[in-house]
XYZ file of C-alpha atoms in Angstrom:
638
model
C -24.118 -8.728 1.444
C -24.940 -5.182 2.563
C -22.370 -2.405 2.858
C -22.925 -0.337 5.980
C -20.085 2.142 6.441
C -21.283 3.012 9.971
C -20.186 6.626 9.554
C -21.243 8.616 12.642
C -23.666 11.487 12.260
C -22.822 15.125 12.898
C -20.155 17.544 11.649
C -17.080 15.842 10.264
C -14.861 17.493 12.898
C -16.860 15.818 15.680
C -17.512 12.361 14.232
C -14.557 10.509 15.779
C -14.914 11.941 19.283
C -18.655 11.306 19.180
C -18.081 7.759 17.945
C -15.518 6.998 20.645
C -17.884 8.190 23.359
C -20.761 6.109 21.992
C -18.628 2.974 21.536
C -19.012 0.389 24.268
C -15.994 -0.309 26.446
C -14.554 -3.525 27.846
C -14.008 -3.544 31.596
C -10.246 -3.583 32.323
C -10.642 -6.794 34.348
C -12.386 -8.469 31.408
C -9.864 -7.599 28.697
C -7.589 -10.483 29.592
C -10.481 -12.851 28.768
C -10.349 -11.884 25.073
C -7.806 -13.127 22.549
C -7.078 -11.158 19.394
C -5.170 -12.650 16.468
C -3.041 -10.150 14.535
C -1.688 -11.263 11.159
C 1.208 -9.104 10.020
C 3.917 -7.317 11.996
C 4.565 -4.169 9.969
C 3.643 -0.718 11.205
C -0.105 -1.399 11.281
C 0.164 -4.873 12.811
C 2.924 -4.125 15.319
C 1.319 -0.890 16.518
C -2.087 -2.548 16.884
C -0.691 -5.579 18.720
C 1.399 -3.417 21.055
C -1.559 -1.148 21.824
C -3.971 -4.016 22.395
C -1.467 -5.803 24.613
C -0.920 -2.626 26.619
C -4.687 -2.448 27.187
C -4.635 -5.955 28.661
C -5.954 -8.146 25.823
C -4.256 -11.452 24.999
C -2.706 -11.030 21.561
C -1.120 -13.462 19.108
C 1.005 -11.992 16.304
C 1.764 -14.018 13.176
C 4.497 -13.032 10.725
C 6.049 -14.962 7.861
C 9.320 -13.137 8.566
C 11.965 -14.373 10.988
C 11.361 -11.231 13.069
C 8.752 -8.437 13.102
C 11.642 -6.105 12.261
C 11.797 -7.652 8.791
C 8.345 -6.390 7.811
C 8.242 -4.443 4.553
C 7.485 -1.197 6.409
C 11.249 -0.808 6.830
C 11.497 -0.035 3.114
C 9.543 3.237 3.404
C 12.139 5.935 2.951
C 10.901 9.489 2.666
C 8.718 10.304 5.663
C 5.373 10.451 7.420
C 2.783 13.221 7.106
C 1.230 15.153 9.996
C -0.479 18.533 10.117
C 1.455 20.077 13.021
C 2.356 23.176 10.969
C 5.812 23.480 12.542
C 7.131 25.456 9.527
C 4.222 27.913 9.986
C 3.458 27.701 6.268
C -0.318 27.385 6.416
C -0.899 23.713 7.194
C -3.872 22.471 9.238
C -5.946 19.362 9.815
C -8.379 20.654 7.221
C -5.663 21.225 4.613
C -4.233 17.718 5.102
C -7.761 16.340 4.799
C -8.371 18.379 1.635
C -5.045 17.435 0.047
C -5.638 13.732 0.729
C -9.157 13.697 -0.726
C -8.037 15.695 -3.763
C -4.876 13.614 -4.149
C -7.024 10.471 -4.204
C -9.020 12.037 -7.046
C -12.235 12.125 -4.985
C -12.584 8.376 -4.613
C -12.051 8.086 -0.833
C -14.530 8.199 2.037
C -14.477 11.661 3.610
C -15.057 10.596 7.218
C -12.134 8.165 7.289
C -9.777 10.659 5.661
C -10.679 13.431 8.093
C -10.051 11.125 11.049
C -6.642 10.272 9.592
C -5.722 13.956 9.340
C -7.154 14.638 12.797
C -5.007 11.959 14.438
C -1.838 12.610 12.448
C -0.261 14.835 15.095
C -0.849 12.206 17.788
C 1.217 9.745 15.747
C 4.258 12.020 15.774
C 3.957 12.560 19.545
C 3.701 8.790 20.080
C 6.759 8.070 17.959
C 8.873 10.821 19.535
C 7.998 9.390 22.953
C 9.267 6.011 21.702
C 12.579 7.588 20.721
C 12.181 7.648 16.936
C 15.100 9.858 15.758
C 13.275 12.299 13.507
C 15.406 14.972 11.854
C 15.479 18.245 13.745
C 16.128 21.811 12.660
C 18.543 24.221 14.329
C 16.063 25.375 16.985
C 15.368 21.823 18.127
C 11.907 21.393 16.596
C 11.270 18.427 14.359
C 12.130 19.246 10.772
C 9.719 18.938 7.844
C 10.118 18.579 4.108
C 7.769 18.667 1.147
C 6.181 15.763 -0.665
C 4.047 15.503 -3.782
C 0.494 16.819 -3.884
C 0.968 19.482 -1.203
C 2.145 23.080 -1.131
C 3.170 22.927 2.530
C 5.973 21.066 4.304
C 4.330 18.478 6.550
C 6.518 15.410 6.146
C 8.512 14.292 9.194
C 11.511 12.130 8.336
C 14.607 10.300 9.544
C 16.933 10.765 6.575
C 15.965 8.117 4.012
C 15.073 5.416 6.522
C 11.901 6.729 8.129
C 9.982 3.469 7.819
C 12.748 1.513 9.499
C 12.962 3.909 12.432
C 9.172 3.972 12.903
C 9.043 0.181 12.778
C 11.779 -0.061 15.394
C 9.673 2.175 17.644
C 6.615 -0.018 17.178
C 8.742 -3.160 17.548
C 10.117 -1.970 20.903
C 6.561 -1.410 22.129
C 5.589 -4.832 20.825
C 8.482 -6.570 22.564
C 7.653 -4.773 25.789
C 4.265 -6.472 25.685
C 5.839 -9.783 24.720
C 7.996 -9.553 27.836
C 4.913 -8.686 29.882
C 3.162 -11.808 28.620
C 0.243 -10.121 26.855
C 1.617 -10.719 23.329
C 2.844 -13.996 21.850
C 4.817 -13.708 18.601
C 4.780 -16.503 16.018
C 7.602 -15.904 13.497
C 8.080 -17.847 10.251
C 4.352 -18.557 10.246
C 2.104 -18.010 7.252
C -1.622 -17.327 7.354
C -3.414 -19.676 4.957
C -7.110 -19.410 5.852
C -9.676 -17.594 7.947
C -12.085 -19.497 10.187
C -15.639 -18.141 10.336
C -17.999 -19.560 12.985
C -21.664 -18.543 12.983
C -20.843 -15.550 10.816
C -17.995 -14.301 13.033
C -14.245 -14.406 12.378
C -13.015 -16.700 15.153
C -9.659 -18.025 14.076
C -6.928 -18.607 11.545
C -5.181 -21.584 9.988
C -1.429 -21.199 9.676
C 1.546 -23.168 8.399
C 4.913 -23.194 10.142
C 7.330 -22.354 7.326
C 10.172 -24.317 8.945
C 8.419 -27.529 10.013
C 5.455 -27.453 7.626
C 3.040 -28.003 10.516
C -0.500 -26.755 9.914
C -2.054 -25.279 13.046
C -5.382 -23.892 14.279
C -5.579 -20.689 16.331
C -8.736 -19.551 18.112
C -9.582 -15.961 18.982
C -12.440 -13.525 19.508
C -11.358 -11.202 16.695
C -8.891 -11.332 13.804
C -6.803 -8.433 12.489
C -5.280 -8.553 9.010
C -2.404 -6.109 8.565
C -0.639 -7.871 5.724
C 0.117 -5.040 3.312
C -0.711 -4.636 -0.349
C -0.809 -6.758 -3.466
C 1.635 -4.854 -5.693
C 3.697 -7.993 -6.309
C 0.904 -9.325 -8.497
C 2.796 -7.392 -11.221
C 5.910 -9.515 -10.483
C 8.254 -6.515 -10.780
C 7.467 -3.959 -8.082
C 9.198 -2.078 -5.288
C 7.732 -4.494 -2.738
C 9.786 -7.095 -0.902
C 9.704 -10.482 -2.620
C 7.621 -12.055 0.139
C 4.822 -9.480 -0.027
C 1.685 -11.198 -1.307
C -2.110 -11.145 -1.555
C -2.764 -14.511 0.118
C -4.208 -13.298 3.438
C -6.636 -10.760 1.988
C -7.553 -12.948 -0.979
C -8.364 -16.003 1.146
C -10.351 -13.831 3.554
C -12.203 -12.533 0.479
C -13.071 -16.102 -0.484
C -14.494 -16.549 3.027
C -16.827 -13.584 2.597
C -14.850 -10.321 2.922
C -15.622 -7.859 0.135
C -12.638 -6.688 -1.923
C -12.818 -2.974 -2.760
C -11.321 -1.075 -5.705
C -8.631 -3.638 -6.634
C -7.835 -1.697 -9.831
C -6.506 1.254 -7.802
C -2.788 0.461 -7.949
C -0.111 3.118 -7.623
C 2.823 3.519 -9.950
C 5.714 5.377 -8.278
C 7.588 7.737 -10.611
C 10.964 7.595 -8.859
C 12.306 4.060 -9.270
C 15.531 2.664 -10.665
C 14.663 1.443 -14.201
C 14.417 -2.187 -15.260
C 17.698 -3.479 -16.678
C 16.822 -7.028 -17.746
C 14.922 -10.260 -17.204
C 17.264 -11.243 -14.377
C 15.521 -8.869 -11.964
C 12.998 -10.158 -9.453
C 12.151 -6.770 -7.915
C 12.725 -3.047 -8.409
C 14.194 -0.434 -6.110
C 12.479 2.768 -5.053
C 14.243 6.104 -4.846
C 12.350 8.160 -2.278
C 9.891 10.805 -3.413
C 11.740 13.155 -1.058
C 14.463 13.379 -3.714
C 12.082 15.464 -5.819
C 12.498 18.284 -3.266
C 15.995 19.003 -4.574
C 16.180 16.938 -7.762
C 14.847 18.309 -11.051
C 13.243 15.952 -13.574
C 14.133 16.493 -17.232
C 14.587 14.946 -20.662
C 16.413 16.197 -23.775
C 14.273 18.329 -26.047
C 15.867 16.691 -29.083
C 15.518 12.961 -29.642
C 19.045 12.781 -31.024
C 20.423 13.975 -27.661
C 18.980 11.148 -25.587
C 22.181 9.037 -25.873
C 24.541 11.911 -25.087
C 26.330 12.498 -21.813
C 23.794 14.645 -19.921
C 26.551 17.050 -18.838
C 27.091 18.003 -22.496
C 23.452 18.933 -23.129
C 23.017 22.722 -22.801
C 20.395 24.092 -20.410
C 18.363 25.416 -23.333
C 18.101 21.914 -24.816
C 16.621 20.389 -21.637
C 12.902 19.988 -21.034
C 12.024 20.249 -17.331
C 8.614 18.970 -18.275
C 7.011 18.793 -14.827
C 7.998 22.372 -14.056
C 6.741 23.423 -17.491
C 3.400 21.612 -17.342
C 2.620 22.097 -13.642
C 4.142 25.414 -12.532
C 2.255 25.533 -9.207
C 3.630 22.182 -7.977
C 6.546 21.549 -10.332
C 8.466 18.369 -9.546
C 6.206 17.712 -6.540
C 3.038 16.812 -8.412
C 1.298 13.625 -7.188
C 2.745 10.282 -8.154
C 0.179 9.275 -10.747
C 0.658 12.519 -12.688
C 4.465 12.378 -12.540
C 4.414 8.713 -13.618
C 2.211 9.278 -16.665
C 4.297 12.280 -17.674
C 7.470 10.155 -17.591
C 5.788 7.425 -19.638
C 4.620 9.983 -22.185
C 8.148 11.393 -22.501
C 9.597 7.938 -23.132
C 6.783 6.979 -25.523
C 7.700 10.084 -27.568
C 11.222 8.726 -27.967
C 12.918 11.156 -25.591
C 13.671 8.674 -22.821
C 17.309 8.290 -21.809
C 19.594 5.389 -20.987
C 20.345 2.343 -23.126
C 16.712 1.224 -23.129
C 15.248 4.678 -23.648
C 12.901 3.969 -20.733
C 14.058 6.452 -18.114
C 14.259 10.174 -17.401
C 16.798 12.228 -15.488
C 16.515 13.286 -11.839
C 19.250 15.908 -11.602
C 20.771 17.398 -8.422
C 23.392 19.613 -10.061
C 21.513 22.857 -9.408
C 20.860 21.986 -5.754
C 24.463 20.905 -5.175
C 25.671 24.176 -6.671
C 23.202 26.199 -4.571
C 23.445 24.338 -1.243
C 26.720 22.447 -1.462
C 27.271 18.704 -1.632
C 27.496 18.262 2.192
C 23.920 19.540 2.611
C 22.587 17.178 -0.069
C 24.589 14.315 1.457
C 23.128 15.070 4.892
C 19.581 14.959 3.496
C 19.844 12.007 1.128
C 23.228 10.363 1.638
C 22.032 6.812 2.189
C 19.726 7.047 -0.862
C 22.585 8.275 -3.047
C 24.773 5.453 -1.760
C 22.069 2.881 -2.504
C 21.648 4.231 -6.036
C 25.390 4.079 -6.699
C 25.665 0.516 -5.399
C 22.902 -0.647 -7.732
C 23.813 1.329 -10.873
C 27.561 1.974 -10.440
C 26.879 5.643 -11.221
C 27.642 8.517 -8.829
C 24.502 10.693 -8.528
C 26.533 13.589 -7.130
C 28.327 13.764 -10.472
C 25.709 12.447 -12.897
C 21.888 12.660 -12.841
C 19.958 9.682 -11.547
C 17.943 7.788 -14.138
C 14.415 6.948 -12.976
C 11.257 5.378 -14.393
C 7.841 4.516 -12.879
C 7.208 1.148 -11.235
C 4.413 -0.508 -9.256
C 4.686 0.559 -5.640
C 1.514 0.743 -3.508
C -2.063 -0.456 -3.715
C -4.973 1.745 -2.693
C -7.471 -1.072 -3.132
C -7.936 -3.702 -0.430
C -10.553 -5.388 1.679
C -13.608 -3.193 2.220
C -13.922 -1.884 5.782
C -16.418 0.318 7.565
C -15.608 3.304 9.790
C -14.526 0.838 12.504
C -12.056 -0.799 10.093
C -14.142 -3.970 10.171
C -14.700 -5.947 6.991
C -17.982 -7.448 5.817
C -17.160 -10.418 8.056
C -17.970 -9.441 11.666
C -14.853 -9.668 13.813
C -12.412 -9.388 10.908
C -10.596 -6.056 11.096
C -8.263 -4.894 8.330
C -5.573 -2.264 8.891
C -3.059 -0.317 6.831
C -2.438 -1.036 3.163
C -4.515 -4.217 3.387
C -7.707 -2.133 3.502
C -9.063 0.341 0.964
C -10.231 3.139 3.184
C -8.122 6.290 3.071
C -6.392 6.944 -0.231
C -8.993 6.755 -2.974
C -7.491 6.299 -6.426
C -4.031 7.637 -5.574
C -1.984 7.825 -2.374
C -0.020 10.958 -1.611
C 3.580 10.345 -0.642
C 4.320 9.926 3.093
C 0.718 8.944 3.838
C 1.195 5.158 4.013
C 3.100 5.267 7.294
C 0.572 7.745 8.631
C -2.357 5.445 7.872
C -0.706 2.283 9.207
C 0.165 3.860 12.554
C -3.130 5.726 12.820
C -5.052 2.473 12.343
C -2.885 0.536 14.779
C -2.251 2.998 17.599
C -5.418 5.087 17.651
C -8.368 3.509 15.799
C -8.343 -0.276 16.169
C -7.907 -0.310 19.973
C -11.208 1.561 20.302
C -13.197 -0.141 17.573
C -12.094 -3.701 18.338
C -12.976 -3.111 21.972
C -16.383 -1.834 20.909
C -16.948 -4.983 18.855
C -15.946 -7.276 21.726
C -18.142 -5.415 24.212
C -21.169 -5.526 21.885
C -21.147 -9.214 20.937
C -21.727 -12.511 22.658
C -19.278 -15.322 21.923
C -20.210 -18.966 22.117
C -17.895 -21.400 23.830
C -16.178 -22.443 20.609
C -12.961 -24.459 20.626
C -10.470 -25.184 17.856
C -12.199 -28.577 17.466
C -15.246 -26.892 15.960
C -16.271 -28.151 12.513
C -15.377 -24.799 10.937
C -11.763 -25.170 12.102
C -11.634 -28.768 10.887
C -13.037 -27.813 7.466
C -10.617 -24.896 7.062
C -7.626 -27.014 8.062
C -8.637 -29.738 5.612
C -8.970 -27.140 2.858
C -5.484 -25.812 3.571
C -3.989 -29.292 3.761
C -5.680 -30.253 0.494
C -4.336 -27.145 -1.211
C -0.798 -27.879 -0.041
C -1.008 -31.461 -1.274
C -2.357 -30.372 -4.675
C 0.594 -28.030 -5.118
C 3.105 -30.673 -4.062
C 1.613 -33.101 -6.570
C 2.544 -30.718 -9.383
C 5.111 -32.359 -11.602
C 4.903 -30.109 -14.635
C 7.652 -28.202 -16.405
C 7.236 -24.559 -15.276
C 8.163 -23.083 -11.924
C 5.850 -20.813 -9.986
C 8.249 -17.925 -10.606
C 7.995 -18.506 -14.345
C 4.205 -18.296 -14.184
C 4.464 -15.195 -11.999
C 6.728 -13.489 -14.529
C 4.218 -14.231 -17.309
C 1.381 -12.848 -15.192
C 3.344 -9.696 -14.447
C 3.932 -9.034 -18.133
C 0.217 -9.391 -18.897
C -0.715 -6.969 -16.136
C 1.989 -4.391 -16.870
C 1.171 -4.355 -20.591
C -2.630 -4.379 -20.271
C -3.400 -3.042 -16.774
C -0.399 -0.878 -15.903
C -0.027 2.884 -16.210
C -2.497 3.030 -19.094
C -5.502 0.766 -19.697
C -8.216 0.355 -22.285
C -11.258 -1.888 -22.748
C -9.734 -4.052 -25.478
C -6.518 -4.660 -23.542
C -8.322 -5.443 -20.298
C -10.671 -7.872 -22.025
C -7.686 -9.644 -23.549
C -5.887 -9.674 -20.191
C -8.822 -11.375 -18.471
C -8.768 -14.132 -21.063
C -4.999 -14.483 -20.933
C -5.025 -14.724 -17.127
C -7.705 -17.413 -17.180
C -5.617 -19.431 -19.655
C -2.467 -18.940 -17.578
C -4.281 -20.023 -14.433
C -5.487 -23.193 -16.158
C -1.950 -23.963 -17.292
C -0.661 -23.319 -13.755
C -2.939 -26.041 -12.411
C -1.667 -28.527 -14.987
C 1.955 -27.572 -15.554
C 3.452 -26.099 -12.366
C 6.308 -27.979 -10.735
C 6.738 -27.839 -6.963
C 9.724 -29.892 -5.781
C 10.313 -31.022 -2.213
C 8.011 -32.047 0.592
C 5.485 -30.285 2.793
C 6.937 -31.352 6.134
C 9.906 -28.998 6.193
C 11.213 -25.674 4.869
C 10.085 -25.476 1.246
C 10.248 -22.046 -0.354
C 9.108 -23.420 -3.710
C 5.868 -24.464 -2.017
C 5.474 -21.023 -0.407
C 5.965 -19.325 -3.775
C 3.537 -21.633 -5.548
C 0.770 -20.947 -3.043
C 1.234 -17.200 -3.329
C 1.434 -17.232 -7.124
C -1.753 -19.311 -7.270
C -3.520 -16.613 -5.264
C -2.050 -13.874 -7.458
C -3.416 -15.627 -10.544
C -6.922 -15.704 -9.094
C -6.763 -12.153 -7.775
C -5.378 -10.715 -11.033
C -8.582 -11.552 -12.854
C -10.610 -9.543 -10.326
C -8.149 -6.648 -10.630
C -8.633 -6.514 -14.410
C -12.396 -7.006 -14.117
C -12.595 -4.028 -11.750
C -10.464 -1.933 -14.114
C -12.730 -2.870 -17.027
C -15.917 -2.071 -15.137
C -14.636 1.367 -14.004
C -15.132 3.138 -17.330
C -13.463 6.385 -16.286
C -10.007 7.702 -15.468
C -9.166 8.630 -11.892
C -5.870 8.786 -10.039
C -3.726 5.740 -10.701
C -6.481 4.168 -12.815
C -5.980 5.707 -16.259
C -8.349 4.540 -18.982
C -7.077 5.789 -22.337
C -10.643 6.296 -23.540
C -11.191 8.975 -20.876
C -8.717 11.839 -20.941
C -8.744 15.553 -21.598
C -6.979 17.098 -24.571
C -3.893 17.743 -22.442
C -3.749 14.052 -21.441
C -5.040 14.471 -17.868
C -7.385 11.926 -16.304
C -11.094 12.510 -16.930
C -13.399 11.302 -14.162
C -17.063 10.432 -14.525
C -18.594 11.479 -11.222
C -22.159 10.899 -12.305
C -21.553 7.209 -12.945
C -18.576 6.205 -10.760
C -18.508 8.238 -7.532
C -18.606 5.053 -5.494
C -16.487 2.342 -3.950
C -16.642 -0.869 -5.977
C -16.809 -3.714 -3.444
C -16.701 -7.217 -4.934
C -18.250 -10.271 -3.305
C -16.799 -13.714 -4.014
C -19.600 -15.830 -5.504
C -17.782 -19.169 -5.501
C -15.382 -21.022 -7.765
C -16.163 -20.560 -11.435
C -18.807 -17.891 -10.803
C -18.616 -14.200 -11.659
C -18.000 -11.961 -8.622
C -20.901 -9.797 -7.478
C -20.473 -6.019 -7.478
C -21.725 -3.925 -4.562
C -21.491 -0.138 -4.514
C -20.888 2.230 -1.612
C -21.882 5.710 -2.761
C -19.371 8.420 -1.877
C -20.776 11.701 -0.599
C -18.623 14.849 -0.763
C -20.109 17.310 1.660
C -16.913 19.027 2.805
C -14.545 18.804 -0.169
C -16.691 19.416 -3.213
C -16.127 17.449 -6.386
C -13.914 19.324 -8.827
C -11.554 18.597 -11.679
C -8.218 17.811 -10.065
C -5.600 20.327 -11.143
C -2.013 20.887 -10.045
C -1.264 23.640 -12.534
């Protein structure tokens, strides 16, 4: 395996335009001859499928949801970044590029990040044209608010439901193409394997989640837009159905997996309350615009009513430690600071594992109607879950697993190490380095789908010859047999533990040993514990029911089996990366003030892992990262 990033030559400002001009095009009359298979219907998948259908390609979209509208992108609350500089506060394409590279702690590829910043304004124009109801200010311009890791306001938003509104815009475009006959949508269908013919991705094997039917689908290119793997930790802010199966099984077919240890912990989540929970709920980062984070200075005050604690006895620790950014420091920094406060015994709530996010000062300054207009649905959601009124009492928050910066390795064209397999959005590794800035996930997903993939996929199709393969090819037959065998093995399980029980055990191992803080001893132990748990899963999992109908226990078992395999690679990557950077915090590598300490001489690269086969150690490949425009520096938000 060789990693060729295919980054165009020339100044970074000109790379994308130069690359588009040099990319071969498909004649409009020939586009209908090509079929593209898109797996995933969130922002990246829906926008890509709609754009490709509009161009005239034949597109199949596969989603395990009952409708593309159910994709997890709807859960994104706070906003989407773009460097339009509407507030006239100093923003620019270059500043967004700089903030994103710095926010990712200098572990992202410069060329991809600059392209993302360059195209960000186009995304907003596209979405406005689709009717997305962004908030507007008095003069009629789109409004902006601030997010972590930036000193300008560049985040466009639709109250606390930005992801839902953006997905509805992409969904409308998708359904327009479905009505036109260029896009066929396959709901309640799960991707279970990739078909590679003569070194090219040529199809997928799926299972109908209602009938259990295993099917073959042939295409000229495959797009994976299946999101991240945060649910490997069991408790996360992700929807329950989010999983690693698509990217992991593509990895086992030859796609390199890059930086799996780069997982993001979000600082603004509703705390865990007990073992009954199967997921956690995110409170948008936008709340940190008007909410102030604090803890009691005295340990004995942590159980008191917060209203009775005098101002002088409160520690607004983010404002104290990071005066330049205050409560809007990046997520990894805010998360570790909250953990440190709770580890010191100053955490609040019955468990002592939360901190306050207080709106009293903002309500007094602006009035409750203004706060309700900005965040009303978020406040309502918090009250429904906790039975506490955040207008009257501070929210209690604690970090939780949220986003994954790692993913399948892709080149500048968003193509994986398997020719013809393109990976978009959170499923790839390309834009966020070791930490994603808030409001950048929606930006990347739509940038990839609307503005990058339609060019680069077309360039791939125009540059390659395709043999007259049918779904009867041996590669399809082998992949289908492998899927069918895997389903039957799971259904034969008559042990004593459910897949959910194994998943919960895996999540505890990862959170304790590979969560917000990691060290060599803990990671080594985790790798051994995961291997033992995986062996027990094979022998002791119970999967009731049959394979020929709706069987959610079977779905869960398949996904948990993939999580168990992937988790070992995640911990192995974390162990190998003997430095701290962004969301990857190795306790052995920190400055005296507790900040992450990078090792640029040894680790300024992308770690791309090749699957070597069952029972064999994965093979590490390195893509060196060159910083020619944003020079390496110690990341500081003070």
